[in-house]
Amino acid sequence: MKVLKFGGTSVGSAARMKEVAKLINDNTPKIVVLSAMSGTTNTLVEISDYLHKKNTSAASDVINTLAGKYKKHIDELYSTQEYKDKAWEIVNGIFDYIRNFTKDMFTLFEEKIILAQGELISTNMFNLYLQESGIKSILLPALEYMRTDKDSEPDCVFIRENLKRVMDEYGKADIYITQGYICKNIYGEIDNLQRGGSDYSASLIGAAINADEIQIWTDIDGLHNNDPRVVDKTFPVRNLSFDEAAELAYFGAKILHPTCVQPAKSANIPVRLLNTMEPEAPGTLISNETEKNKIKAIAVKDNITAIKIKSSRMLLAHGFLRKIFEIFESYHTSIDVVVTSEVGVSMSIDNTKNLDEIVSDLKKYGTVEVDSDLCTVCVVGDLDYANVGFEAKAIDAMDDIQVRMISYGGSRYNITFLIKAEDKVKALKNLNEKLFNIK
Ligand code: ASP
Ligand code: MG
């Protein structure tokens, strides 16, 4: 059995949903995981924001506009009045439910319920469309099997047992449809796997049923060797190891959500990135195989801030790094890259929400400098230290660029540079030339 996940843009209109239906109708058993239609989760966040601010009339306006859009999607998706009516009854019922939240107290608990509605709508609409088209499918409610534990981490045992139970209970079909992103937490409340979490759902489901393959369908042709938004000439990368994919996802490649890699890797289930616009294209296969002696790809992460703390007295004292890291931890800010020297430590972060507080706490231990408007450029591949000259090639590409930090040797798979945002285009072009011979 395979698991196929389609993201928001892949189900973003009636026409796209019809394409997906064609794609999955090939008489092979599968679980299809869907995101909310594109833009919907953002709109649900907007509605929640208004409700937190007690601006019920603005919330109602946004709800009504969104409901209007869905009315149109429904008109376009189904050909018979019978199915248009059926779909509108479900979808309008969900909007009425959302409207109810404008009348009562609104907390984070209600917000999570609202955020879950996008996937409930898209899967119901899609399942009904398959029915109307005479394709047998079964809708599996994710809220009955997807669950997080007391640490808000997926409870894999619960998921495995309950997914199996639900599949047995709801009957047999080649095509099961289910919601990505949404789950229940340890208290039985509706929750989610964080924004972009549908990839994670697919990976967890794949691991739970020991799938033959997990397919992540988007509207780009797999992963490219460099950022196609910045560099003209890029090419698709056909094979990646899970470790390489994890580095790329974490360091900004918009291919799949970073959390998605782990469950598939542990269960040794290959993940294939495929393109709904070009379903025949081979895409990118992510597996436990590493191709030796190859640099695979470059990823960029924007809006990075570097923080340097200098202390000639304290640095070598044991416990210094722990104190520094504890400050970041207390503000729930994770550090991306760390570089140390005899007299100082530099760290990079992408979440600057508590930057002022962090800086003032750090000042207890030394002088602090902050550099903003940076980006991380991460070169990923078989960068084992036994491969002589690989890191030198990457560094060579930076010969006319100011480099704020370099990190190498943290894993076998990457070398990361922190540079000014304004030098990003130049750095990516230089790397394309030096590492892939593309001018
Ligand atoms: N709909 C959710 C979001 O927009 C989950 C996802 O699409 O992966 O974040
Ligand atoms: Mg996504």
Coordinates of C-alpha atoms and ligand atoms in Angstrom, one line a residue:
M1 CA 0.0 0.0 0.0
K2 CA 1.2 3.5 -0.8
V3 CA 0.5 6.8 1.0
L4 CA 0.0 9.8 -1.3
K5 CA -0.1 13.3 0.1
F6 CA -1.5 16.3 -1.9
G7 CA -0.8 19.8 -0.6
G8 CA -3.0 22.8 -0.6
T9 CA -2.3 24.0 -4.2
S10 CA -2.8 20.5 -5.6
V11 CA -6.3 20.6 -4.3
G12 CA -6.6 24.4 -4.5
S13 CA -9.5 24.5 -7.0
A14 CA -12.2 22.3 -8.4
A15 CA -10.1 21.7 -11.5
R16 CA -7.1 20.7 -9.5
M17 CA -9.2 18.3 -7.4
K18 CA -10.4 16.6 -10.6
E19 CA -6.8 16.2 -11.7
V20 CA -6.0 14.5 -8.4
A21 CA -9.0 12.2 -8.7
K22 CA -7.7 11.1 -12.1
L23 CA -4.2 10.6 -10.8
I24 CA -5.2 8.3 -7.9
N25 CA -7.7 6.2 -9.8
D26 CA -5.4 3.3 -10.9
N27 CA -6.7 0.3 -9.0
T28 CA -3.8 0.2 -6.6
P29 CA -4.4 0.4 -2.8
K30 CA -3.6 3.7 -1.2
I31 CA -4.2 6.2 1.5
V32 CA -4.6 9.7 0.2
V33 CA -3.7 12.5 2.6
L34 CA -5.1 15.9 1.8
S35 CA -4.3 19.4 3.0
A36 CA -6.8 22.2 3.2
M37 CA -7.4 24.0 -0.1
S38 CA -4.7 26.6 -0.5
G39 CA -5.2 29.8 1.5
T40 CA -7.8 28.2 3.7
T41 CA -5.7 27.6 6.8
N42 CA -4.3 31.2 6.6
T43 CA -7.9 32.5 6.4
L44 CA -8.8 30.3 9.4
V45 CA -5.9 31.9 11.3
E46 CA -7.1 35.3 10.3
I47 CA -10.6 34.5 11.6
S48 CA -9.1 33.2 14.9
D49 CA -7.0 36.4 15.3
Y50 CA -10.2 38.5 15.0
L51 CA -11.9 36.4 17.5
H52 CA -9.0 36.6 20.0
K53 CA -9.3 40.4 19.6
K54 CA -13.1 40.1 20.1
N55 CA -13.7 41.7 16.7
T56 CA -16.7 39.4 15.8
S57 CA -18.0 41.5 13.0
A58 CA -14.6 41.3 11.1
A59 CA -14.5 37.6 11.9
S60 CA -18.0 37.1 10.5
D61 CA -17.1 39.0 7.3
V62 CA -14.1 36.8 6.7
I63 CA -16.1 33.6 7.4
N64 CA -18.8 34.7 5.0
T65 CA -16.3 35.5 2.2
L66 CA -14.7 32.1 2.7
A67 CA -18.0 30.4 2.7
G68 CA -18.8 32.2 -0.6
K69 CA -15.6 30.9 -2.2
Y70 CA -16.5 27.4 -1.2
K71 CA -20.0 27.7 -2.7
K72 CA -18.3 28.5 -6.0
H73 CA -15.8 25.6 -5.7
I74 CA -18.7 23.3 -5.1
D75 CA -20.6 24.6 -8.1
E76 CA -17.6 23.9 -10.2
L77 CA -16.6 20.5 -8.8
Y78 CA -19.8 18.5 -9.0
S79 CA -21.9 18.0 -12.1
T80 CA -25.2 17.0 -10.5
Q81 CA -27.4 19.1 -8.4
E82 CA -27.7 16.2 -6.0
Y83 CA -24.0 16.3 -5.2
K84 CA -23.8 20.1 -5.1
D85 CA -26.6 19.9 -2.5
K86 CA -24.9 17.1 -0.5
A87 CA -21.5 18.9 -0.5
W88 CA -23.0 22.3 0.4
E89 CA -24.9 20.7 3.3
I90 CA -21.7 19.4 4.8
V91 CA -19.6 22.5 4.0
N92 CA -22.2 25.0 5.1
G93 CA -22.7 23.0 8.3
I94 CA -19.0 23.4 9.0
F95 CA -19.2 27.2 8.4
D96 CA -22.2 27.4 10.7
Y97 CA -20.1 25.6 13.3
I98 CA -17.3 28.1 12.8
R99 CA -19.9 31.0 13.1
N100 CA -20.8 29.7 16.5
F101 CA -17.4 30.6 17.8
T102 CA -18.2 34.3 17.3
K103 CA -20.8 34.1 20.1
D104 CA -18.7 32.6 22.9
M105 CA -15.5 32.8 24.7
F106 CA -12.5 32.3 22.4
T107 CA -9.3 30.6 23.6
L108 CA -6.4 28.6 22.0
F109 CA -8.6 25.6 22.5
E110 CA -11.3 26.9 20.2
E111 CA -8.7 28.3 17.8
K112 CA -7.4 24.7 17.2
I113 CA -10.9 23.5 16.4
I114 CA -11.3 26.3 13.8
L115 CA -7.9 25.5 12.3
A116 CA -8.9 21.9 11.8
Q117 CA -11.9 22.7 9.6
G118 CA -9.9 23.3 6.4
E119 CA -8.8 19.7 6.1
L120 CA -12.2 18.4 7.1
I121 CA -13.8 20.4 4.3
S122 CA -11.3 19.4 1.6
T123 CA -11.4 15.7 2.4
N124 CA -15.2 15.7 2.5
M125 CA -15.5 17.5 -0.8
F126 CA -13.0 15.3 -2.5
N127 CA -14.5 12.1 -1.1
L128 CA -18.0 13.2 -2.4
Y129 CA -16.5 14.0 -5.8
L130 CA -15.1 10.5 -6.0
Q131 CA -18.5 9.1 -5.2
E132 CA -20.2 11.2 -7.8
S133 CA -17.6 10.0 -10.3
G134 CA -18.3 6.3 -9.4
I135 CA -14.9 5.8 -7.8
K136 CA -15.1 3.8 -4.6
S137 CA -13.4 5.5 -1.6
I138 CA -13.6 5.6 2.1
L139 CA -13.1 8.6 4.3
L140 CA -11.0 7.9 7.4
P141 CA -11.3 10.5 10.1
A142 CA -7.8 11.5 11.2
L143 CA -9.2 12.6 14.6
E144 CA -9.9 9.0 15.4
Y145 CA -6.3 7.8 15.0
M146 CA -3.8 10.7 14.8
R147 CA -2.7 11.6 18.3
T148 CA 0.0 13.3 20.1
D149 CA 1.4 12.4 23.6
K150 CA 2.1 14.4 26.7
D151 CA 5.2 16.0 25.0
S152 CA 3.1 17.0 22.0
E153 CA 4.9 14.4 19.9
P154 CA 3.1 11.9 17.7
D155 CA 2.1 8.8 19.7
C156 CA 3.2 6.2 17.1
V157 CA 1.8 3.2 19.0
F158 CA -1.6 4.8 19.3
I159 CA -1.5 5.9 15.7
R160 CA -0.6 2.4 14.4
E161 CA -3.2 0.6 16.5
N162 CA -6.0 3.0 15.8
L163 CA -5.4 3.6 12.1
K164 CA -5.6 -0.2 11.7
R165 CA -8.8 -0.3 13.8
V166 CA -10.4 2.5 11.8
M167 CA -9.5 0.9 8.5
D168 CA -11.1 -2.4 9.6
E169 CA -14.2 -0.6 10.9
Y170 CA -14.8 1.6 7.9
G171 CA -14.5 -1.2 5.4
K172 CA -12.4 -2.2 2.5
A173 CA -11.5 0.0 -0.5
D174 CA -8.6 0.7 -2.7
I175 CA -8.7 4.3 -2.0
Y176 CA -8.8 5.7 1.6
I177 CA -9.0 9.5 2.0
T178 CA -7.9 11.2 5.2
Q179 CA -6.9 14.6 6.6
G180 CA -3.4 15.8 7.0
Y181 CA -2.3 18.2 9.7
I182 CA -5.1 17.5 12.3
C183 CA -4.9 15.3 15.3
K184 CA -6.0 15.0 18.9
N185 CA -3.7 15.6 21.8
I186 CA -3.3 13.6 25.0
Y187 CA -6.3 15.3 26.6
G188 CA -8.5 14.2 23.6
E189 CA -8.8 17.8 22.4
I190 CA -8.5 18.7 18.7
D191 CA -5.0 19.8 17.9
N192 CA -2.6 19.9 14.9
L193 CA 0.9 19.0 13.8
Q194 CA 1.9 22.6 13.2
R195 CA 1.6 24.6 10.0
G196 CA 2.7 22.6 7.0
G197 CA 2.1 19.5 9.0
S198 CA 0.4 17.4 6.3
D199 CA 3.7 16.1 5.1
Y200 CA 4.3 14.9 8.7
S201 CA 0.9 13.2 8.7
A202 CA 1.7 11.3 5.5
S203 CA 5.0 10.2 6.9
L204 CA 3.5 9.0 10.2
I205 CA 0.7 7.2 8.3
G206 CA 3.2 5.6 6.0
A207 CA 5.3 4.4 9.0
A208 CA 2.1 3.2 10.8
I209 CA 1.0 0.9 8.0
N210 CA 4.5 0.1 6.8
A211 CA 3.7 1.5 3.4
D212 CA 5.7 0.6 0.3
E213 CA 6.2 4.2 -0.5
I214 CA 5.2 7.7 0.7
Q215 CA 4.5 10.1 -2.1
I216 CA 4.5 13.9 -1.5
W217 CA 2.7 15.5 -4.5
T218 CA 3.2 19.3 -5.1
D219 CA 3.4 21.5 -8.1
I220 CA 7.1 21.5 -8.6
D221 CA 9.3 18.9 -10.2
G222 CA 10.9 17.4 -7.0
L223 CA 13.9 19.0 -5.4
H224 CA 16.3 21.2 -7.5
N225 CA 20.0 21.5 -7.0
N226 CA 19.6 25.2 -6.3
D227 CA 16.9 27.6 -5.5
P228 CA 14.9 28.1 -8.8
R229 CA 13.5 31.4 -7.5
V230 CA 16.9 32.9 -7.3
V231 CA 19.1 31.1 -9.9
D232 CA 17.9 30.6 -13.6
K233 CA 19.7 27.3 -14.3
T234 CA 18.8 24.6 -11.9
F235 CA 18.2 20.9 -12.4
P236 CA 16.1 18.3 -10.6
V237 CA 17.9 16.0 -8.1
R238 CA 16.7 12.5 -8.6
N239 CA 18.1 10.8 -5.4
L240 CA 18.6 12.0 -1.9
S241 CA 19.3 10.3 1.4
F242 CA 17.0 11.0 4.3
D243 CA 19.9 12.8 6.1
E244 CA 20.5 15.0 3.1
A245 CA 16.8 15.7 2.8
A246 CA 16.5 16.6 6.5
E247 CA 19.4 19.1 6.2
L248 CA 17.8 20.6 3.1
A249 CA 14.3 20.8 4.5
Y250 CA 15.6 22.3 7.8
F251 CA 17.8 24.8 6.0
G252 CA 15.1 26.2 3.8
A253 CA 14.4 24.0 0.8
K254 CA 10.7 24.3 0.2
I255 CA 10.3 20.6 -0.6
L256 CA 8.9 19.0 2.4
H257 CA 8.4 19.8 6.0
P258 CA 11.5 19.0 8.1
T259 CA 9.6 16.9 10.6
C260 CA 8.4 14.6 7.8
V261 CA 11.7 12.9 7.3
Q262 CA 12.1 11.0 10.7
P263 CA 9.2 8.6 10.7
A264 CA 9.9 7.5 7.1
K265 CA 13.6 7.2 7.8
S266 CA 13.2 5.0 10.9
A267 CA 10.7 2.8 9.2
N268 CA 12.9 2.7 6.1
I269 CA 10.1 3.7 3.7
P270 CA 11.1 5.6 0.6
V271 CA 9.6 9.1 0.1
R272 CA 9.1 10.3 -3.5
L273 CA 8.5 13.9 -4.3
L274 CA 6.2 14.2 -7.4
N275 CA 4.7 16.9 -9.5
T276 CA 0.9 17.0 -10.1
M277 CA 1.5 19.2 -13.2
E278 CA 3.8 16.5 -14.7
P279 CA 2.8 13.2 -13.1
E280 CA 5.0 11.2 -15.4
A281 CA 8.2 12.9 -14.3
P282 CA 10.4 10.8 -12.1
G283 CA 10.6 13.4 -9.3
T284 CA 13.0 13.0 -6.4
L285 CA 13.4 9.7 -4.5
I286 CA 14.5 10.0 -0.8
S287 CA 15.8 6.8 0.7
N288 CA 18.4 5.4 3.1
E289 CA 20.9 5.2 0.3
T290 CA 23.6 7.9 0.1
E291 CA 25.3 8.5 -3.2
K292 CA 29.0 8.7 -2.5
N293 CA 31.2 11.6 -3.5
K294 CA 28.4 13.8 -4.7
I295 CA 27.3 17.3 -3.7
K296 CA 23.5 17.3 -4.2
A297 CA 22.0 20.7 -3.6
I298 CA 22.0 24.1 -2.1
A299 CA 19.3 25.5 0.1
V300 CA 18.8 29.1 1.5
K301 CA 17.0 30.3 4.5
D302 CA 16.2 34.0 4.7
N303 CA 15.7 36.4 7.7
I304 CA 18.5 35.1 9.8
T305 CA 20.0 36.9 12.7
A306 CA 23.5 36.2 14.1
I307 CA 24.3 36.9 17.8
K308 CA 27.9 36.9 19.0
I309 CA 28.9 36.8 22.7
K310 CA 32.5 37.6 23.6
S311 CA 34.0 36.8 26.9
S312 CA 37.7 36.4 27.4
R313 CA 37.3 35.5 31.0
M314 CA 34.4 33.0 30.9
L315 CA 34.5 31.1 27.6
L316 CA 36.8 28.3 28.6
A317 CA 35.1 27.9 32.0
H318 CA 33.0 24.8 31.9
G319 CA 29.3 25.4 31.9
F320 CA 29.6 28.6 29.8
L321 CA 27.9 27.2 26.7
R322 CA 25.2 25.6 28.8
K323 CA 24.3 29.0 30.4
I324 CA 24.2 30.6 27.0
F325 CA 22.1 27.9 25.4
E326 CA 19.7 27.9 28.4
I327 CA 18.9 31.5 27.7
F328 CA 17.8 30.6 24.2
E329 CA 15.9 27.7 25.5
S330 CA 14.0 29.8 28.1
Y331 CA 12.7 31.9 25.3
H332 CA 11.7 28.9 23.1
T333 CA 14.2 30.0 20.5
S334 CA 16.1 27.4 18.6
I335 CA 19.6 28.0 17.4
D336 CA 20.4 27.0 13.8
V337 CA 24.2 27.3 13.5
V338 CA 26.8 27.6 16.2
V339 CA 30.5 28.5 15.8
T340 CA 32.9 28.9 18.7
S341 CA 36.4 30.3 19.2
E342 CA 38.6 30.8 22.2
V343 CA 37.0 34.1 23.1
G344 CA 33.5 34.0 21.6
V345 CA 30.5 32.1 20.4
S346 CA 28.3 33.0 17.5
M347 CA 24.9 31.6 17.0
S348 CA 22.2 32.1 14.3
I349 CA 18.5 32.2 14.9
D350 CA 15.5 32.7 12.6
N351 CA 12.9 33.5 15.3
T352 CA 13.6 37.0 16.6
K353 CA 10.4 37.4 18.7
N354 CA 12.3 37.5 21.9
L355 CA 15.6 38.9 20.6
D356 CA 15.7 41.9 23.0
E357 CA 15.2 39.7 26.0
I358 CA 17.7 37.2 24.9
V359 CA 20.3 39.9 24.2
S360 CA 19.8 41.5 27.6
D361 CA 20.1 38.1 29.4
L362 CA 23.3 37.3 27.4
K363 CA 24.9 40.6 28.4
K364 CA 25.4 39.1 31.9
Y365 CA 28.1 36.9 30.4
G366 CA 30.0 39.2 28.0
T367 CA 29.7 41.7 25.2
V368 CA 27.0 41.0 22.7
E369 CA 26.8 41.9 19.0
V370 CA 23.8 41.3 16.8
D371 CA 23.8 41.2 13.0
S372 CA 20.5 41.0 11.2
D373 CA 19.5 40.8 7.5
L374 CA 21.5 37.6 7.0
C375 CA 20.8 34.3 5.3
T376 CA 22.1 30.8 5.7
V377 CA 23.3 29.1 2.5
C378 CA 23.6 25.4 3.1
V379 CA 25.5 23.1 0.7
V380 CA 24.3 19.5 1.1
G381 CA 25.8 16.2 -0.1
D382 CA 28.3 13.6 0.8
L383 CA 30.6 16.0 2.7
D384 CA 32.3 13.4 4.8
Y385 CA 35.7 14.7 5.9
A386 CA 37.4 11.8 4.1
N387 CA 36.3 13.5 0.8
V388 CA 39.3 15.8 0.4
G389 CA 38.6 19.1 -1.2
F390 CA 34.8 19.2 -1.1
E391 CA 34.5 21.9 1.5
A392 CA 37.3 23.8 -0.2
K393 CA 35.3 24.0 -3.4
A394 CA 32.3 25.5 -1.6
I395 CA 34.5 28.0 0.3
D396 CA 36.1 28.9 -3.0
A397 CA 32.7 30.0 -4.3
M398 CA 32.6 32.6 -1.5
D399 CA 35.9 34.3 -2.5
D400 CA 34.3 37.7 -3.2
I401 CA 31.6 37.5 -0.6
Q402 CA 31.7 38.6 3.1
V403 CA 31.1 35.5 5.2
R404 CA 29.8 36.0 8.7
M405 CA 30.0 32.4 9.9
I406 CA 30.9 29.0 8.4
S407 CA 29.9 25.7 9.9
Y408 CA 31.3 22.3 8.8
G409 CA 31.6 18.9 10.4
G410 CA 28.4 19.1 12.4
S411 CA 27.1 16.3 10.3
R412 CA 28.6 14.4 7.3
Y413 CA 26.2 16.1 5.0
N414 CA 26.5 19.8 5.0
I415 CA 28.6 23.0 5.0
T416 CA 26.7 26.1 5.9
F417 CA 27.6 29.8 5.4
L418 CA 26.0 32.8 7.0
I419 CA 26.2 35.7 4.6
K420 CA 24.4 39.1 4.1
A421 CA 21.0 38.8 2.5
E422 CA 22.2 41.2 -0.2
D423 CA 24.9 38.7 -1.3
K424 CA 22.5 35.8 -1.6
V425 CA 22.0 35.9 -5.4
K426 CA 25.7 36.2 -6.0
A427 CA 26.5 33.3 -3.6
L428 CA 24.0 31.0 -5.2
K429 CA 25.3 31.7 -8.7
N430 CA 28.9 31.3 -7.6
L431 CA 28.1 27.9 -6.0
N432 CA 26.1 26.8 -9.1
E433 CA 29.2 27.5 -11.1
K434 CA 31.8 26.1 -8.8
L435 CA 29.9 23.0 -7.6
F436 CA 27.8 22.1 -10.6
N437 CA 29.7 23.7 -13.5
I438 CA 26.6 25.7 -14.5
K439 CA 27.3 29.2 -15.9
Ligands
ASP1 N1 -3.3 23.2 6.0 C1 -2.1 23.2 6.8 C2 -1.3 24.5 6.6 O1 -1.6 25.2 5.7 C3 -1.3 22.0 6.8 C4 -0.6 21.8 5.4 O2 -1.0 22.3 4.4 O3 0.4 21.0 5.4 O4 -0.4 24.7 7.3
MG2 MG 3.1 22.1 2.6

